[in-house]
mmCIF file of C-alpha atoms in Angstrom:
data_model
loop_
_atom_site.group_PDB
_atom_site.id
_atom_site.type_symbol
_atom_site.label_atom_id
_atom_site.label_comp_id
_atom_site.label_asym_id
_atom_site.label_seq_id
_atom_site.Cartn_x
_atom_site.Cartn_y
_atom_site.Cartn_z
ATOM 1 C CA GLY A 7 -4.690 -2.177 -11.905
ATOM 2 C CA GLU A 8 -3.482 2.528 -11.699
ATOM 3 C CA SER A 9 -2.321 3.278 -9.075
ATOM 4 C CA VAL A 10 -3.397 6.200 -6.820
ATOM 5 C CA GLY A 11 -0.999 8.777 -4.781
ATOM 6 C CA LEU A 12 2.161 10.138 -5.169
ATOM 7 C CA HIS A 13 5.686 7.906 -6.018
ATOM 8 C CA LEU A 14 8.358 8.355 -3.955
ATOM 9 C CA PRO A 15 11.671 9.287 -6.079
ATOM 10 C CA THR A 16 13.690 6.664 -5.797
ATOM 11 C CA LEU A 17 17.859 6.696 -5.847
ATOM 12 C CA SER A 18 19.457 3.165 -6.391
ATOM 13 C CA VAL A 19 23.130 3.693 -4.982
ATOM 14 C CA GLN A 20 25.670 0.572 -5.247
ATOM 15 C CA GLU A 21 27.022 -0.647 -2.463
ATOM 16 C CA GLY A 22 30.266 1.909 -1.090
ATOM 17 C CA ASP A 23 29.875 4.689 -3.183
ATOM 18 C CA ASN A 24 28.788 7.721 -2.083
ATOM 19 C CA SER A 25 24.468 8.901 -2.239
ATOM 20 C CA ILE A 26 23.743 12.291 -2.339
ATOM 21 C CA ILE A 27 19.476 13.073 -1.607
ATOM 22 C CA ASN A 28 18.107 16.369 -2.327
ATOM 23 C CA CYS A 29 15.241 18.685 -1.516
ATOM 24 C CA ALA A 30 14.566 22.011 -2.229
ATOM 25 C CA TYR A 31 12.655 24.322 0.524
ATOM 26 C CA SER A 32 9.577 26.563 -0.332
ATOM 27 C CA ASN A 33 9.989 28.730 2.712
ATOM 28 C CA SER A 34 12.534 31.334 2.855
ATOM 29 C CA ALA A 35 12.102 32.156 6.219
ATOM 30 C CA SER A 36 12.808 28.678 8.090
ATOM 31 C CA ASP A 37 15.917 28.681 10.174
ATOM 32 C CA TYR A 38 15.989 25.225 10.732
ATOM 33 C CA PHE A 39 16.220 22.368 8.686
ATOM 34 C CA ILE A 40 16.713 18.487 9.639
ATOM 35 C CA TRP A 41 16.838 15.377 7.771
ATOM 36 C CA TYR A 42 15.444 11.855 8.900
ATOM 37 C CA LYS A 43 15.390 8.505 7.926
ATOM 38 C CA GLN A 44 12.136 6.363 7.933
ATOM 39 C CA GLU A 45 13.032 2.686 7.676
ATOM 40 C CA SER A 46 9.129 0.748 7.022
ATOM 41 C CA GLY A 47 7.141 0.255 9.653
ATOM 42 C CA LYS A 48 9.266 2.549 11.565
ATOM 43 C CA GLY A 49 8.736 6.259 12.776
ATOM 44 C CA PRO A 50 11.479 9.172 11.673
ATOM 45 C CA GLN A 51 14.868 8.861 12.521
ATOM 46 C CA PHE A 52 17.085 11.577 12.884
ATOM 47 C CA ILE A 53 19.876 11.926 11.101
ATOM 48 C CA ILE A 54 21.533 15.168 11.361
ATOM 49 C CA ASP A 55 20.156 18.687 11.575
ATOM 50 C CA ILE A 56 21.751 22.564 9.800
ATOM 51 C CA ARG A 57 20.242 26.324 10.466
ATOM 52 C CA SER A 58 20.608 28.956 8.803
ATOM 53 C CA ASN A 59 23.656 30.416 9.178
ATOM 54 C CA MET A 60 25.426 27.617 8.444
ATOM 55 C CA ASP A 61 26.075 26.098 5.341
ATOM 56 C CA LYS A 62 27.702 22.672 5.770
ATOM 57 C CA ARG A 63 27.660 20.510 8.342
ATOM 58 C CA GLN A 64 29.044 16.908 8.453
ATOM 59 C CA GLY A 65 28.380 14.315 11.012
ATOM 60 C CA GLN A 66 29.152 10.410 10.770
ATOM 61 C CA ARG A 67 29.526 9.367 7.191
ATOM 62 C CA VAL A 68 27.042 12.303 6.306
ATOM 63 C CA THR A 69 27.200 15.596 5.195
ATOM 64 C CA VAL A 70 24.305 18.273 5.221
ATOM 65 C CA LEU A 71 24.003 21.461 2.964
ATOM 66 C CA LEU A 72 21.915 24.570 3.052
ATOM 67 C CA ASN A 73 21.999 26.329 -0.244
ATOM 68 C CA LYS A 74 20.154 29.167 0.865
ATOM 69 C CA THR A 75 20.384 31.313 -1.866
ATOM 70 C CA VAL A 76 18.494 28.576 -4.338
ATOM 71 C CA LYS A 77 16.143 27.681 -1.312
ATOM 72 C CA HIS A 78 18.340 23.286 -1.969
ATOM 73 C CA LEU A 79 19.340 21.049 0.682
ATOM 74 C CA SER A 80 21.278 18.045 0.367
ATOM 75 C CA LEU A 81 22.102 15.437 2.173
ATOM 76 C CA GLN A 82 25.596 12.895 1.568
ATOM 77 C CA ILE A 83 26.305 9.591 2.901
ATOM 78 C CA ALA A 84 29.406 8.290 2.040
ATOM 79 C CA ALA A 85 30.004 4.754 1.295
ATOM 80 C CA THR A 86 26.702 4.262 2.009
ATOM 81 C CA GLN A 87 25.904 0.570 3.052
ATOM 82 C CA PRO A 88 22.265 -1.583 2.578
ATOM 83 C CA GLY A 89 21.615 -0.602 6.182
ATOM 84 C CA ASP A 90 20.739 3.011 4.667
ATOM 85 C CA SER A 91 18.173 1.810 2.234
ATOM 86 C CA ALA A 92 15.025 3.976 3.854
ATOM 87 C CA VAL A 93 12.881 6.258 3.071
ATOM 88 C CA TYR A 94 14.599 9.861 3.582
ATOM 89 C CA PHE A 95 12.512 13.129 4.550
ATOM 90 C CA CYS A 96 14.344 16.612 4.703
ATOM 91 C CA ALA A 97 11.903 18.805 7.188
ATOM 92 C CA GLU A 98 12.617 22.868 8.129
ATOM 93 C CA ILE A 99 11.230 25.084 11.354
ATOM 94 C CA GLY A 100 9.643 28.231 9.943
ATOM 95 C CA THR A 101 9.895 31.720 12.489
ATOM 96 C CA GLY A 102 7.057 31.961 14.740
ATOM 97 C CA THR A 103 5.630 28.153 13.056
ATOM 98 C CA ALA A 104 5.627 27.508 16.783
ATOM 99 C CA SER A 105 8.134 24.152 16.372
ATOM 100 C CA LYS A 106 6.249 22.386 13.407
ATOM 101 C CA LEU A 107 8.333 20.325 11.002
ATOM 102 C CA THR A 108 6.813 20.632 7.594
ATOM 103 C CA PHE A 109 8.324 17.432 5.667
ATOM 104 C CA GLY A 110 9.313 17.358 1.929
ATOM 105 C CA THR A 111 8.244 14.576 -0.278
ATOM 106 C CA GLY A 112 10.840 12.060 0.830
ATOM 107 C CA THR A 113 13.165 10.103 -1.797
ATOM 108 C CA ARG A 114 13.778 6.355 -1.044
ATOM 109 C CA LEU A 115 16.919 5.276 -1.895
ATOM 110 C CA GLN A 116 18.171 1.601 -2.281
ATOM 111 C CA VAL A 117 21.461 0.090 -1.705
ATOM 112 C CA THR A 118 22.233 -2.612 -4.664
ATOM 113 C CA LEU A 119 24.890 -5.329 -3.923
ATOM 114 C CA ASN B 8 15.925 5.563 29.140
ATOM 115 C CA ALA B 9 12.580 5.065 27.407
ATOM 116 C CA GLY B 10 11.806 6.532 24.020
ATOM 117 C CA VAL B 11 8.426 8.238 22.552
ATOM 118 C CA MET B 12 5.736 5.644 23.453
ATOM 119 C CA GLN B 13 2.914 5.017 21.082
ATOM 120 C CA ASN B 14 0.793 2.699 21.626
ATOM 121 C CA PRO B 15 -1.683 0.455 19.891
ATOM 122 C CA ARG B 16 1.006 0.009 17.072
ATOM 123 C CA HIS B 17 -1.725 -0.866 15.561
ATOM 124 C CA LEU B 18 -5.783 -0.273 14.906
ATOM 125 C CA VAL B 19 -8.739 -1.552 13.237
ATOM 126 C CA ARG B 20 -12.170 0.742 13.564
ATOM 127 C CA ARG B 21 -15.391 -0.220 11.290
ATOM 128 C CA ARG B 22 -16.792 3.178 9.532
ATOM 129 C CA GLY B 23 -18.765 5.597 12.286
ATOM 130 C CA GLN B 24 -16.359 3.929 15.463
ATOM 131 C CA GLU B 25 -13.635 6.411 17.498
ATOM 132 C CA ALA B 26 -10.330 6.071 17.741
ATOM 133 C CA ARG B 27 -7.873 6.812 20.505
ATOM 134 C CA LEU B 28 -4.232 6.897 20.138
ATOM 135 C CA ARG B 29 -1.702 7.475 23.157
ATOM 136 C CA CYS B 30 1.138 9.427 23.014
ATOM 137 C CA SER B 31 3.518 9.265 25.794
ATOM 138 C CA PRO B 32 6.645 11.528 25.198
ATOM 139 C CA MET B 33 9.869 10.740 26.386
ATOM 140 C CA LYS B 34 11.190 11.701 30.304
ATOM 141 C CA GLY B 35 11.533 15.191 30.788
ATOM 142 C CA HIS B 36 9.514 16.172 27.569
ATOM 143 C CA SER B 37 6.913 18.307 27.306
ATOM 144 C CA HIS B 38 6.355 19.148 23.522
ATOM 145 C CA VAL B 39 4.293 17.194 22.154
ATOM 146 C CA TYR B 40 3.697 17.088 17.757
ATOM 147 C CA TRP B 41 1.193 14.974 16.521
ATOM 148 C CA TYR B 42 1.780 13.589 12.619
ATOM 149 C CA ARG B 43 -0.544 11.963 10.310
ATOM 150 C CA GLN B 44 1.590 9.913 7.070
ATOM 151 C CA LEU B 45 -0.290 8.244 4.467
ATOM 152 C CA PRO B 46 1.465 5.875 2.251
ATOM 153 C CA GLU B 47 4.612 6.847 -0.041
ATOM 154 C CA GLU B 48 4.176 10.327 1.220
ATOM 155 C CA GLY B 49 5.628 12.407 3.551
ATOM 156 C CA LEU B 50 4.408 13.776 7.267
ATOM 157 C CA LYS B 51 1.530 16.724 7.779
ATOM 158 C CA PHE B 52 1.718 18.410 10.599
ATOM 159 C CA MET B 53 -1.695 18.303 13.115
ATOM 160 C CA VAL B 54 -1.217 19.355 16.614
ATOM 161 C CA TYR B 55 1.512 21.136 19.163
ATOM 162 C CA LEU B 56 0.634 20.422 22.509
ATOM 163 C CA GLN B 57 2.438 21.489 25.789
ATOM 164 C CA LYS B 58 0.963 20.057 28.988
ATOM 165 C CA GLU B 59 -2.564 20.691 29.301
ATOM 166 C CA ASN B 60 -2.660 23.520 26.750
ATOM 167 C CA ILE B 61 -3.293 22.974 23.084
ATOM 168 C CA ILE B 62 -0.391 25.129 21.197
ATOM 169 C CA ASP B 63 -1.032 24.630 17.552
ATOM 170 C CA GLU B 64 -4.028 23.054 15.677
ATOM 171 C CA SER B 65 -3.543 25.111 12.638
ATOM 172 C CA GLY B 66 -3.370 20.653 11.217
ATOM 173 C CA MET B 67 -6.443 19.624 12.721
ATOM 174 C CA PRO B 68 -9.459 18.555 11.052
ATOM 175 C CA LYS B 69 -12.134 21.140 12.010
ATOM 176 C CA GLU B 70 -14.413 17.620 12.662
ATOM 177 C CA ARG B 71 -14.340 14.696 14.405
ATOM 178 C CA PHE B 72 -10.761 15.096 15.507
ATOM 179 C CA SER B 73 -9.504 15.895 18.646
ATOM 180 C CA ALA B 74 -6.136 15.796 20.895
ATOM 181 C CA GLU B 75 -4.859 16.438 24.545
ATOM 182 C CA PHE B 76 -1.587 16.682 26.577
ATOM 183 C CA PRO B 77 -3.347 16.116 30.163
ATOM 184 C CA LYS B 78 -1.418 17.123 33.351
ATOM 185 C CA GLU B 79 -1.046 13.404 34.023
ATOM 186 C CA GLY B 80 -1.209 10.166 31.862
ATOM 187 C CA PRO B 81 -0.323 10.557 27.830
ATOM 188 C CA SER B 82 -1.528 13.026 25.176
ATOM 189 C CA ILE B 83 -4.483 11.185 22.950
ATOM 190 C CA LEU B 84 -5.282 11.504 19.630
ATOM 191 C CA ARG B 85 -8.796 10.624 19.400
ATOM 192 C CA ILE B 86 -10.839 10.386 16.386
ATOM 193 C CA GLN B 87 -15.176 9.609 16.880
ATOM 194 C CA GLN B 88 -16.545 8.550 13.546
ATOM 195 C CA VAL B 89 -14.070 7.494 12.036
ATOM 196 C CA VAL B 90 -13.822 6.781 7.858
ATOM 197 C CA ARG B 91 -12.022 5.196 5.587
ATOM 198 C CA GLY B 92 -10.083 8.223 4.641
ATOM 199 C CA ASP B 93 -8.527 8.160 8.120
ATOM 200 C CA SER B 94 -6.635 5.419 7.461
ATOM 201 C CA ALA B 95 -3.262 6.579 7.871
ATOM 202 C CA ALA B 96 0.188 6.237 10.176
ATOM 203 C CA TYR B 97 -0.289 8.741 12.896
ATOM 204 C CA PHE B 98 3.580 9.910 14.568
ATOM 205 C CA CYS B 99 3.823 10.938 17.770
ATOM 206 C CA ALA B 100 6.817 13.371 18.170
ATOM 207 C CA SER B 101 8.025 14.625 21.822
ATOM 208 C CA SER B 102 10.878 17.541 21.927
ATOM 209 C CA PRO B 103 12.422 19.152 25.531
ATOM 210 C CA VAL B 104 11.755 22.544 24.283
ATOM 211 C CA THR B 105 10.289 24.772 21.565
ATOM 212 C CA GLY B 106 11.777 26.413 18.950
ATOM 213 C CA ASP B 107 14.428 24.928 16.638
ATOM 214 C CA TYR B 108 15.293 21.608 18.051
ATOM 215 C CA GLU B 109 15.530 17.995 17.512
ATOM 216 C CA GLN B 110 11.409 15.955 17.480
ATOM 217 C CA TYR B 111 11.652 13.266 18.223
ATOM 218 C CA PHE B 112 9.281 10.659 17.594
ATOM 219 C CA GLY B 113 7.577 7.366 18.495
ATOM 220 C CA PRO B 114 6.616 3.733 16.152
ATOM 221 C CA GLY B 115 3.521 5.088 15.171
ATOM 222 C CA THR B 116 0.102 4.207 15.054
ATOM 223 C CA ARG B 117 -1.280 2.596 12.128
ATOM 224 C CA LEU B 118 -5.062 3.064 12.371
ATOM 225 C CA THR B 119 -7.252 0.636 9.772
ATOM 226 C CA VAL B 120 -10.708 1.951 9.048
ATOM 227 C CA THR B 121 -12.854 -1.257 6.894
#
């Protein structure tokens, strides 16, 4: 039968390759951005964050890039591992929004062996 | 140092019954947020509370839903007279301060309305 609801875009990557997950945001007043990883049946887990006065931030195996001109955020995962398989969400906090997170649609990352 | 705790993890209710979802924030955190997630979708903000105060409830449905965070005890999200459309995963997050800071999420409560 026909499925109802939004299907998450899926990115398939071979183990050991680099992954790039993209996110577009709409609120130009947003000043704080977070990437979350969500495994099946679990709550979102913090990966990395970036403030609007930065355009790049690096963590362990992950890098977040922020392009405020085109309102685009990306998450780069180096040497992708099977344990990276999950759904990845970007989230933003806008000025004056009392700290509530606005989540993007999400991207499912599938790591193949 | 325990993380955010939610219970129950799974809750089944018949249409018309009440659902109570509990959230204990991380130790030292006084800011609690509730989010709802439908299958294959992102989380949607519902309400933001501090101890004994509702700060922002702009994401809460106008009827049947309420939230509290008493001086003592966990935060409670209450859904009265549940309907099938309330079936979702409900996540609680907490943070130590307001503003641009990481929110730590609990494991969620999966509500199924039959």
